[in-house]
Coordinates of N, CA and C in Angstrom, one line a residue:
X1 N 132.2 85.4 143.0 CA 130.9 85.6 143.4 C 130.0 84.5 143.1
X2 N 130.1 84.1 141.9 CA 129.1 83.0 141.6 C 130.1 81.4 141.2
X3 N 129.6 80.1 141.2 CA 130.5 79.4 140.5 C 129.9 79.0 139.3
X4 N 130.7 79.1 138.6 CA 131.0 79.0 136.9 C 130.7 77.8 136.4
X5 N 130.6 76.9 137.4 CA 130.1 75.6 136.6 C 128.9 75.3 136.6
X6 N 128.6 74.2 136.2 CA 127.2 73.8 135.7 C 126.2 73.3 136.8
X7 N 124.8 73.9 137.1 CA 124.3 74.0 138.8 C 122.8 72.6 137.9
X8 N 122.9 71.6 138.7 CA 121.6 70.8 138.3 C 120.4 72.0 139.3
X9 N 119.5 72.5 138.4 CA 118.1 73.0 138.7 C 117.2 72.4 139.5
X10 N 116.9 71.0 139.6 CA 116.4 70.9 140.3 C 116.8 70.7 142.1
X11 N 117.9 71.0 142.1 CA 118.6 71.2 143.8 C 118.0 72.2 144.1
X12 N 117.7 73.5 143.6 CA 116.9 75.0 143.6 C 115.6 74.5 143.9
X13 N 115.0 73.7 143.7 CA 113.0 73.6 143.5 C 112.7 73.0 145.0
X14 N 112.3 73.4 145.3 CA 111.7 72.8 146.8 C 110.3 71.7 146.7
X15 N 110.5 70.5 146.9 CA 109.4 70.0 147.1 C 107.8 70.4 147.8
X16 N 106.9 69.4 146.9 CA 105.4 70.0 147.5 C 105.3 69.3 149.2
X17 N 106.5 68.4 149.5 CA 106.4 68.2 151.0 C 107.1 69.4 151.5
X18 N 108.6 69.8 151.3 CA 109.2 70.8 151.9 C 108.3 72.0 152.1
X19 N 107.2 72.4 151.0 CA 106.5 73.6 151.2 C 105.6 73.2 152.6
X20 N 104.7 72.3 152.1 CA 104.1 71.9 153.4 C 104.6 72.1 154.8
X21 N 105.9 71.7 155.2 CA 106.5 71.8 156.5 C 106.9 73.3 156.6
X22 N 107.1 73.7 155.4 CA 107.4 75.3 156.2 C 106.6 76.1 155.9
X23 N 104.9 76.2 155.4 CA 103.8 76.4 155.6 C 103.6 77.2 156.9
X24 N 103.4 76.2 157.9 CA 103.1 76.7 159.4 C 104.2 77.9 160.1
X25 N 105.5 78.0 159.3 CA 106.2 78.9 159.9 C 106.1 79.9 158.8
X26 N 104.9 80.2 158.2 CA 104.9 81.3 157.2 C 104.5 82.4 158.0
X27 N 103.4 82.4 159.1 CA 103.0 83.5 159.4 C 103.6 84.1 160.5
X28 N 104.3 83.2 161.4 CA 105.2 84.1 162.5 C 106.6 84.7 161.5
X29 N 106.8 83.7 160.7 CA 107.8 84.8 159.5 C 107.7 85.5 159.2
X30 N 106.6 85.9 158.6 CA 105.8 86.7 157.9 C 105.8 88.4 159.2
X31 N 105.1 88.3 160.0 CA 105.1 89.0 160.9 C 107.1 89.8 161.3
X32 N 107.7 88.4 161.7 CA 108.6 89.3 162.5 C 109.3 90.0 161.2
X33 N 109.2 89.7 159.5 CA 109.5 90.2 158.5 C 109.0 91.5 158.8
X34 N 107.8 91.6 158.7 CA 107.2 93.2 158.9 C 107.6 94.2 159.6
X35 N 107.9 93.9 161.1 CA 108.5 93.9 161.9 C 110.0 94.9 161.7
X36 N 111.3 93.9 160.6 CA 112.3 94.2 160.7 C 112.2 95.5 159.5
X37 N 111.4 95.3 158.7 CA 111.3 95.9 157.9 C 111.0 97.7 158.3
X38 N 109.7 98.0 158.6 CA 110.1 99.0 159.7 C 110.4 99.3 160.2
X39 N 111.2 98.2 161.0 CA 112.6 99.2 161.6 C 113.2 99.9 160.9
X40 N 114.0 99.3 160.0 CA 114.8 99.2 158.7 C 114.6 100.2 158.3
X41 N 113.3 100.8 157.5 CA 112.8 101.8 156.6 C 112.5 102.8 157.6
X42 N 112.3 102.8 158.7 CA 112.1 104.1 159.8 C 113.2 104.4 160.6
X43 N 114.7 103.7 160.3 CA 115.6 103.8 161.4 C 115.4 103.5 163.0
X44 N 114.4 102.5 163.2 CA 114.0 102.5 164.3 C 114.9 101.6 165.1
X45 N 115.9 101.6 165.9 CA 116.7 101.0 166.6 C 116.3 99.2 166.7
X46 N 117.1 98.4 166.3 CA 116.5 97.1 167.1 C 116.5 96.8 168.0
X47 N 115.9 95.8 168.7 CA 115.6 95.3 170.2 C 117.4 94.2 169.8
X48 N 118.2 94.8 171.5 CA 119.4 94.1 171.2 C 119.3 92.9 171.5
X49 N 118.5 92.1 171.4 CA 118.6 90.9 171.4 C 118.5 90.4 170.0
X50 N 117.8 90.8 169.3 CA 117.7 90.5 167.7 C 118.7 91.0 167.0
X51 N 119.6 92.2 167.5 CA 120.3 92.8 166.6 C 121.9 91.8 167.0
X52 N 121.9 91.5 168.1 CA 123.0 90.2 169.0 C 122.6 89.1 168.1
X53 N 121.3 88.7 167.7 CA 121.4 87.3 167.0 C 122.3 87.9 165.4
X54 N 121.7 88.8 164.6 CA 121.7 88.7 163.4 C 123.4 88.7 163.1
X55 N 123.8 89.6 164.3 CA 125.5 89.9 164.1 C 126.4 88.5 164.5
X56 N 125.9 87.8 165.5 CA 125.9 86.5 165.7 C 126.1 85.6 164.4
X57 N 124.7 85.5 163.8 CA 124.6 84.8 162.3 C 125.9 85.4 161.5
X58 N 125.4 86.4 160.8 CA 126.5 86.9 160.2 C 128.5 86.4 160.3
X59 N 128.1 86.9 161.3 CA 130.2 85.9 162.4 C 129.9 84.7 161.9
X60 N 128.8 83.7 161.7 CA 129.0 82.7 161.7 C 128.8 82.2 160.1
X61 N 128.4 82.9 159.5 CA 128.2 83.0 157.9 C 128.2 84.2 156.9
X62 N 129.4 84.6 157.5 CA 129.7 85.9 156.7 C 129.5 85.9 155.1
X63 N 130.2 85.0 154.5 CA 129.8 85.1 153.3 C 128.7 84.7 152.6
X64 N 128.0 83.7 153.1 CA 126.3 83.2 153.1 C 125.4 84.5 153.2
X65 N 126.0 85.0 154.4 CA 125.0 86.4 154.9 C 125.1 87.3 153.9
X66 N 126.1 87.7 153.4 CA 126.4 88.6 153.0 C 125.5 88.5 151.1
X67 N 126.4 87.3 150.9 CA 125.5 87.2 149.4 C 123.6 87.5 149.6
X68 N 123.8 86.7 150.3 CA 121.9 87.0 150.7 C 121.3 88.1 150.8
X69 N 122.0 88.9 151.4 CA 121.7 90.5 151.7 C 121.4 91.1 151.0
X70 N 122.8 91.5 150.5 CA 123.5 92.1 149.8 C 123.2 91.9 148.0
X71 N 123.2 90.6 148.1 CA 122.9 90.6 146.2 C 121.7 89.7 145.6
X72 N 121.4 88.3 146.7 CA 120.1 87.8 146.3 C 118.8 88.3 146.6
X73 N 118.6 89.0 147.2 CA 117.4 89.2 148.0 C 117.5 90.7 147.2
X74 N 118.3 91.5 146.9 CA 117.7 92.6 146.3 C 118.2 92.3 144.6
X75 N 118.1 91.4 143.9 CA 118.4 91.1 142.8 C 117.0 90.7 142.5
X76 N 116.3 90.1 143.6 CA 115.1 89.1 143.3 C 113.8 90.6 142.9
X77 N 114.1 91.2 144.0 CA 113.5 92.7 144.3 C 113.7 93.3 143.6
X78 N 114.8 94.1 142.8 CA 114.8 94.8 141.9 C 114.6 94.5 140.7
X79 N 115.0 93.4 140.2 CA 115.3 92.9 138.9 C 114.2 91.2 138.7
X80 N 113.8 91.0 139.6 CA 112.9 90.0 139.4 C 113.8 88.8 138.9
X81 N 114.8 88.5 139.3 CA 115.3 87.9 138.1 C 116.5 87.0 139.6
X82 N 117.1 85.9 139.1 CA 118.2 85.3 140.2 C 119.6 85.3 139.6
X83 N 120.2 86.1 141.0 CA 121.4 86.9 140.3 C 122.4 86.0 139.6
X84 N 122.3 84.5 139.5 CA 122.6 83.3 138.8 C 122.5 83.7 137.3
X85 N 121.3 83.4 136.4 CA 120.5 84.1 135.4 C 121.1 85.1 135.0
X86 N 121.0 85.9 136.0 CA 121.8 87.4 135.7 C 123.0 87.7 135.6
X87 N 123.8 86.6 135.7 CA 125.9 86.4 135.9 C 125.5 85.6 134.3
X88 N 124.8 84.5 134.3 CA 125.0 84.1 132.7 C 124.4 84.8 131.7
X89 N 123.2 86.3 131.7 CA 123.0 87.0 130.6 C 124.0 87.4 130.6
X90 N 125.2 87.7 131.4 CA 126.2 89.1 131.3 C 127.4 88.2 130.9
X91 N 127.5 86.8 131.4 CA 128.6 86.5 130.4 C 128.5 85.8 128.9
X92 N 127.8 86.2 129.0 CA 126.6 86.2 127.1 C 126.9 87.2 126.1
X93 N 127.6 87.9 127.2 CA 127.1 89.5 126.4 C 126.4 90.2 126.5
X94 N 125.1 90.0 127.2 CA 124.1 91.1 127.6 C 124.7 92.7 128.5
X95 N 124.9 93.4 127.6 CA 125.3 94.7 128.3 C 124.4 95.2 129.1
X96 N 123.0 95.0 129.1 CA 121.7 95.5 130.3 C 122.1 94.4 131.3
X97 N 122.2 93.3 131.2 CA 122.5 92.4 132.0 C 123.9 92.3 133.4
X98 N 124.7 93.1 132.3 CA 126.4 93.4 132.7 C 125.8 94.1 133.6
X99 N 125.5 95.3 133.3 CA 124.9 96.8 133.8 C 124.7 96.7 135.2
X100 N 123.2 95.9 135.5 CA 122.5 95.7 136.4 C 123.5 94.7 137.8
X101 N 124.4 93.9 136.9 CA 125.1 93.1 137.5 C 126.7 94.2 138.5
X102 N 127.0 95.1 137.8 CA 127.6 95.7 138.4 C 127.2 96.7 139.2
X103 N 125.8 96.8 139.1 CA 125.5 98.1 140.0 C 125.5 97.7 141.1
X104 N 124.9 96.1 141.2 CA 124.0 95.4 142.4 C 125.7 94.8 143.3
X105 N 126.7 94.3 142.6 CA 128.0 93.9 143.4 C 129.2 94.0 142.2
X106 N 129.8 95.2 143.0 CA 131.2 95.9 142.2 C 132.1 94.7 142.2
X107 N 132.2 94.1 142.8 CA 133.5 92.7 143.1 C 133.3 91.9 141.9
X108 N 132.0 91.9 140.8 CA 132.2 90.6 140.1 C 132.9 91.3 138.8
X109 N 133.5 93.0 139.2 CA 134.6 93.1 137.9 C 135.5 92.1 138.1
X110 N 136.0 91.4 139.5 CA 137.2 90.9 139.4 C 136.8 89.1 138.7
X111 N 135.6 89.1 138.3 CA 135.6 87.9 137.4 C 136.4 87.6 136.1
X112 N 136.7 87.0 136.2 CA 137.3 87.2 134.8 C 136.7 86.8 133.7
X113 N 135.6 86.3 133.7 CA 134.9 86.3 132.1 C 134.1 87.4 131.7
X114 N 133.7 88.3 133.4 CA 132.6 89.5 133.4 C 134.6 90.5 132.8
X115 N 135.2 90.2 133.1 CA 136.7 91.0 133.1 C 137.0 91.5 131.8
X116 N 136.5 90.1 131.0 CA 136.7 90.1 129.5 C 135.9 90.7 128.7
X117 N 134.9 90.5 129.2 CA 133.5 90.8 128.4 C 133.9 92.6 128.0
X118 N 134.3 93.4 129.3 CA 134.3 94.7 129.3 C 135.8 94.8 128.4
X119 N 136.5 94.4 128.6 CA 137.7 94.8 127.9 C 137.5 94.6 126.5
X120 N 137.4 93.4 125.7 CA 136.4 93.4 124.5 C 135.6 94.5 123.9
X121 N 134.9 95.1 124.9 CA 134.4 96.6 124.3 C 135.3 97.6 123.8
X122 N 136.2 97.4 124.9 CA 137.3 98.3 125.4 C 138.1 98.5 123.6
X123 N 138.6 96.8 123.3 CA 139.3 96.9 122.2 C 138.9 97.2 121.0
X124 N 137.2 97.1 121.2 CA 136.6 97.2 119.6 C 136.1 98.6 119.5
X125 N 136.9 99.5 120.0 CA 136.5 100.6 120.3 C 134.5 101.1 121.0
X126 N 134.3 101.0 121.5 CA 132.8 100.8 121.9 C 132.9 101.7 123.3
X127 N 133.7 102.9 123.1 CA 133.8 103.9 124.1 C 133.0 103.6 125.1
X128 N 131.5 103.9 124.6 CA 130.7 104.6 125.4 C 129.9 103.5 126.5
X129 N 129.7 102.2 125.3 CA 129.4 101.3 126.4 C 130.6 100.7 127.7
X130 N 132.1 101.2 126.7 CA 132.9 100.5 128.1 C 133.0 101.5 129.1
X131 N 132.7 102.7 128.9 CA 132.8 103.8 130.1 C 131.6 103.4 131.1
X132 N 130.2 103.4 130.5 CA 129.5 103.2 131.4 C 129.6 101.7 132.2
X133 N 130.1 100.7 132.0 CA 130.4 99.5 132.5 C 131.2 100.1 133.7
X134 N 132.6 100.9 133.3 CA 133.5 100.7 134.5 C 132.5 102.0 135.7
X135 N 131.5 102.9 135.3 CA 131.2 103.4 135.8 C 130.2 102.8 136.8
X136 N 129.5 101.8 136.3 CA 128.3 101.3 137.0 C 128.7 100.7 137.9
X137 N 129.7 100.2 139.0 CA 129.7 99.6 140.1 C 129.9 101.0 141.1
X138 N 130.0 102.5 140.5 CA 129.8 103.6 141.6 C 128.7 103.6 142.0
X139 N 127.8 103.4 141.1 CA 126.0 103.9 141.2 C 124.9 102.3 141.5
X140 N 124.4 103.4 142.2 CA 123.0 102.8 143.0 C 122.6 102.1 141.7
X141 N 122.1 100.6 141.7 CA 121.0 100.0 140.8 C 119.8 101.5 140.6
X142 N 119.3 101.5 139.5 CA 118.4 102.2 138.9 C 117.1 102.0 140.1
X143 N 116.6 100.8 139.6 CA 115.3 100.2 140.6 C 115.5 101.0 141.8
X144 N 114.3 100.9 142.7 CA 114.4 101.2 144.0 C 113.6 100.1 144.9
X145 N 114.2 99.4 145.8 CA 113.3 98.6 146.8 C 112.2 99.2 148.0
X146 N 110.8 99.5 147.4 CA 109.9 100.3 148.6 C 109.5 99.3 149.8
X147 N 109.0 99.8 150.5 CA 108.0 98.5 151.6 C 107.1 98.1 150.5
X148 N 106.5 98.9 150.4 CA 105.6 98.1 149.2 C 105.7 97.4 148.3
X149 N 106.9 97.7 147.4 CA 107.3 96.2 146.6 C 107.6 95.1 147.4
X150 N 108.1 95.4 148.8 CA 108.4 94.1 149.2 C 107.5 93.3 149.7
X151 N 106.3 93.7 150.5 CA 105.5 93.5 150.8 C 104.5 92.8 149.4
X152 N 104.3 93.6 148.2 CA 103.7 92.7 147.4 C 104.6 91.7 146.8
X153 N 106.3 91.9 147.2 CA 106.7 90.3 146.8 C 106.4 89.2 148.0
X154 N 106.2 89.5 148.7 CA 105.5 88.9 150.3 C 104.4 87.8 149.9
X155 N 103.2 89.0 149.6 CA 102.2 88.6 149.0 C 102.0 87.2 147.7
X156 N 102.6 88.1 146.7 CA 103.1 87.0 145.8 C 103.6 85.8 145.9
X157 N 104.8 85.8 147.0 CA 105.2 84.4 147.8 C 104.2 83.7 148.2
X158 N 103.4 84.5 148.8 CA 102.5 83.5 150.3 C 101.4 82.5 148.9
X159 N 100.9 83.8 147.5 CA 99.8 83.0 146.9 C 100.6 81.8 146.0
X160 N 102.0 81.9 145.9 CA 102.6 81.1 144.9 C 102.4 79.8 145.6
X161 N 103.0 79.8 147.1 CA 102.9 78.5 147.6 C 101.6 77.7 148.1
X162 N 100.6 79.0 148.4 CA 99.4 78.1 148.6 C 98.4 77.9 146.7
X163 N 98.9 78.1 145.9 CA 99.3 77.7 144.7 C 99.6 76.0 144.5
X164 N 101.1 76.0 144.8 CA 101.5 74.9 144.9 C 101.0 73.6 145.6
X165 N 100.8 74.0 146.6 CA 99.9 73.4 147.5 C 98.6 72.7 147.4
X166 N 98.6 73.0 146.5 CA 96.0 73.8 146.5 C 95.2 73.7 147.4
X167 N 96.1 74.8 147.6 CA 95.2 75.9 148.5 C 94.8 77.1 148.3
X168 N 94.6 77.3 147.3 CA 95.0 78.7 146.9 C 94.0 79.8 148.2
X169 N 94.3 80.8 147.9 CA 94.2 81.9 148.4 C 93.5 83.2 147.8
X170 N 92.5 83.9 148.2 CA 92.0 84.9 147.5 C 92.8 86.4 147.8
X171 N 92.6 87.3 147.2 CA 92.7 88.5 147.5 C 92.4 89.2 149.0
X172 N 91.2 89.1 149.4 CA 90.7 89.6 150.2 C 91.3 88.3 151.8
X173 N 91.8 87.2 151.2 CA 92.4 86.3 152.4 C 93.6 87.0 152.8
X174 N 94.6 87.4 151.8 CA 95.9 87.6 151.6 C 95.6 89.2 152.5
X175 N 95.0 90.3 151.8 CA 94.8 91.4 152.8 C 94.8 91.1 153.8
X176 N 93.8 90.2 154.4 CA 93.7 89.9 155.9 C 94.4 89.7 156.4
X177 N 95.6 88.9 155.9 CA 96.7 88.5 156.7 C 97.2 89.7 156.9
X178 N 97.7 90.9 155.9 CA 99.1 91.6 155.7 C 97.6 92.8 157.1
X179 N 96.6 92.8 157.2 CA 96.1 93.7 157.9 C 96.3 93.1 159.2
X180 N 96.2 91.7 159.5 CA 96.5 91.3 160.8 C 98.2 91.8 161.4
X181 N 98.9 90.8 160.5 CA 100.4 91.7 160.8 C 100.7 93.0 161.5
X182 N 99.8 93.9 160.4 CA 99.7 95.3 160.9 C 99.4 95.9 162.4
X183 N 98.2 94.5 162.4 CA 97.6 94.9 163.7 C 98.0 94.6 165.0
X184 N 98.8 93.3 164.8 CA 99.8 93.1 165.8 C 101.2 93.7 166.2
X185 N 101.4 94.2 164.9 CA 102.7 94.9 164.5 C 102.9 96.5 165.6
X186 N 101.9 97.2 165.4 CA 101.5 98.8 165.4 C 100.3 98.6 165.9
X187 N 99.2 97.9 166.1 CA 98.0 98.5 166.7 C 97.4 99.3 165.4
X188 N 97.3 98.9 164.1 CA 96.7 99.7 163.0 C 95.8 98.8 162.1
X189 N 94.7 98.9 162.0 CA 93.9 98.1 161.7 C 94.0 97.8 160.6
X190 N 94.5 98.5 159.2 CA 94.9 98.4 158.0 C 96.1 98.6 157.6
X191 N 96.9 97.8 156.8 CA 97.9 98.0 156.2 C 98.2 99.1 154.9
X192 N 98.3 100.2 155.2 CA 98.3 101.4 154.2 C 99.1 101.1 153.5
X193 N 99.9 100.4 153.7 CA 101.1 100.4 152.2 C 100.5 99.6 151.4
X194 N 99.0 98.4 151.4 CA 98.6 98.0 150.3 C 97.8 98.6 150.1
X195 N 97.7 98.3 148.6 CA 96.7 99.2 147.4 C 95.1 99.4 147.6
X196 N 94.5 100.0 148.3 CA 93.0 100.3 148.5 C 92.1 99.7 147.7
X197 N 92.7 99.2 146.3 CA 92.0 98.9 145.2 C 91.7 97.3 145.4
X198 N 91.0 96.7 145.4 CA 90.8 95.3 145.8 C 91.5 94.5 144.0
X199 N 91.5 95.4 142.8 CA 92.1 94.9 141.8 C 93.8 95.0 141.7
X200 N 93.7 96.1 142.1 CA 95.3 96.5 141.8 C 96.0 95.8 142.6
X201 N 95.7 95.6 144.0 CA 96.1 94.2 144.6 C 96.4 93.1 144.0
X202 N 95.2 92.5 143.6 CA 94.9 90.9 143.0 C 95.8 91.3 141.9
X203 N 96.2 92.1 141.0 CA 97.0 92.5 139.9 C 98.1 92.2 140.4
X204 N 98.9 93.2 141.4 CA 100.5 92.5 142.0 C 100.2 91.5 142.8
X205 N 99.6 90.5 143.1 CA 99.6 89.4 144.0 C 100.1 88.4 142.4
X206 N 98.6 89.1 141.4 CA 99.0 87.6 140.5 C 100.7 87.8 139.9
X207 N 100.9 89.2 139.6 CA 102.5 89.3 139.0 C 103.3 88.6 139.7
X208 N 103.5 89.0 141.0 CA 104.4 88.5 141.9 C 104.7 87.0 142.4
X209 N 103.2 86.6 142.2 CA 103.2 85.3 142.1 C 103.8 84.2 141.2
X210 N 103.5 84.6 139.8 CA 103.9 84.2 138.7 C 105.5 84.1 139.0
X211 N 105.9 85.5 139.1 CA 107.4 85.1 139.4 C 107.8 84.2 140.0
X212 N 107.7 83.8 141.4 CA 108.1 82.5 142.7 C 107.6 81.5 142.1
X213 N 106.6 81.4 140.9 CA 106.2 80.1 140.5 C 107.1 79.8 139.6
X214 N 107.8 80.6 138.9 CA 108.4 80.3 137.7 C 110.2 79.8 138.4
X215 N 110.3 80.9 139.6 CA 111.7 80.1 140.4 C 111.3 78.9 141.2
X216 N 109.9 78.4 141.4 CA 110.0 76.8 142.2 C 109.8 76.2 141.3
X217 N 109.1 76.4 140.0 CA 108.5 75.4 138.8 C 108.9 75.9 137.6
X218 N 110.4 76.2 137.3 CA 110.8 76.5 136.0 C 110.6 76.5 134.5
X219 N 110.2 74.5 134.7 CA 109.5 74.0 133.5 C 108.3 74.0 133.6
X220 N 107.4 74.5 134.4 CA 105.7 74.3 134.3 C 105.3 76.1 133.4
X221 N 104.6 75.8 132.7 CA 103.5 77.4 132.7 C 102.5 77.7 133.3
X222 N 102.9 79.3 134.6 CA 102.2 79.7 135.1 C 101.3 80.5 134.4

């Protein structure tokens, strides 16, 4: 699942030019994101032209596709955390860590240091935590991914990079957008899945943000 060797950090950080050039493709992203997502969450059939590309992609990066799906994108979502991080708390020893790691992808029992880790329990008699290990790759991660969480990790992205940028972004700019989306999306002039509260907003915009600042700028304090 992951490789075991040693990853230089800064290949992960995207330069303040790279943000810039993909800036301008934030908001048609942004949009057809919305888009898939409601489908997604309403079962609403895709247009086969889109559902021809994605299967397309996929054929052509099955295992790229698949980790992305499947384990980075709801690792980031659920656990706030990059499932990287989350393979070295668990071969540390972190049993929350382990946990979360097998709920999210049952295959990395076949690691062998995550392999060891559990058997170790196994020998030191520690029943209860090895039962629940072999059990957690049946069950659903705990978390749940809403439109709404994702949408305020949306949010949080958009302020992190115009952040980085300085450009920052207000509250009341960032609604605009996610109500424009809406309005192009559905013909709905407001986005009901965000928080009515102009604070509780600006509250998960700053959380969420902080996060994506801390994965582009590891060593800075946000």
């Amino acid at each position: 699942m992951f490789n075991s060797g040693k990853l230089d950090p800064s290949e992960l950080i995207p330069t303040v030019e790279d943000i810039k050039q993909i800036l301008p493709l934030l908001q048609s992203t942004l949009s057809t994101s919305f888009q898939e997502i409601e489908e997604d969450l309403s079962n609403t059939p895709l247009d086969p032209s889109v559902k021809d590309a994605a299967l397309q992609l996929f054929a052509n990066m099955e295992l790229e596709g698949s980790f992305f799906m499947l384990v980075l994108v709801p690792c980031w979502l659920l656990y706030r955390d990059h499932p990287t991080r989350l393979y070295r708390k668990a071969r540390l020893g972190d049993l929350k860590a382990l946990e979360k790691l097998l709920r999210l992808d049952p295959l990395v029992l076949h690691d062998q240091s995550i392999g060891s880790r559990i058997q170790a329990l196994r020998f030191t008699n520690k029943t209860a935590a090895y039962q629940n290990l072999l059990e957690a790759p049946l069950k659903r991660p705990k978390a749940k991914i809403t439109r709404k969480k994702m949408k305020y990790a949306i949010a949080g992205l958009i302020s992190g990079i115009a952040t980085i940028i300085n450009k920052p972004l207000t509250e009341p700019e960032i609604r605009a957008l996610f109500d424009a989306v809406t309005l192009d999306a559905d013909g709905s002039p407001i986005d009901t899945d965000i928080a009515d509260s102009p604070e509780a907003f600006a509250k998960a915009i700053n959380r969420d943000r902080a996060f994506w600042l801390r994965a582009f700028l590891p060593d800075k304090k946000n």
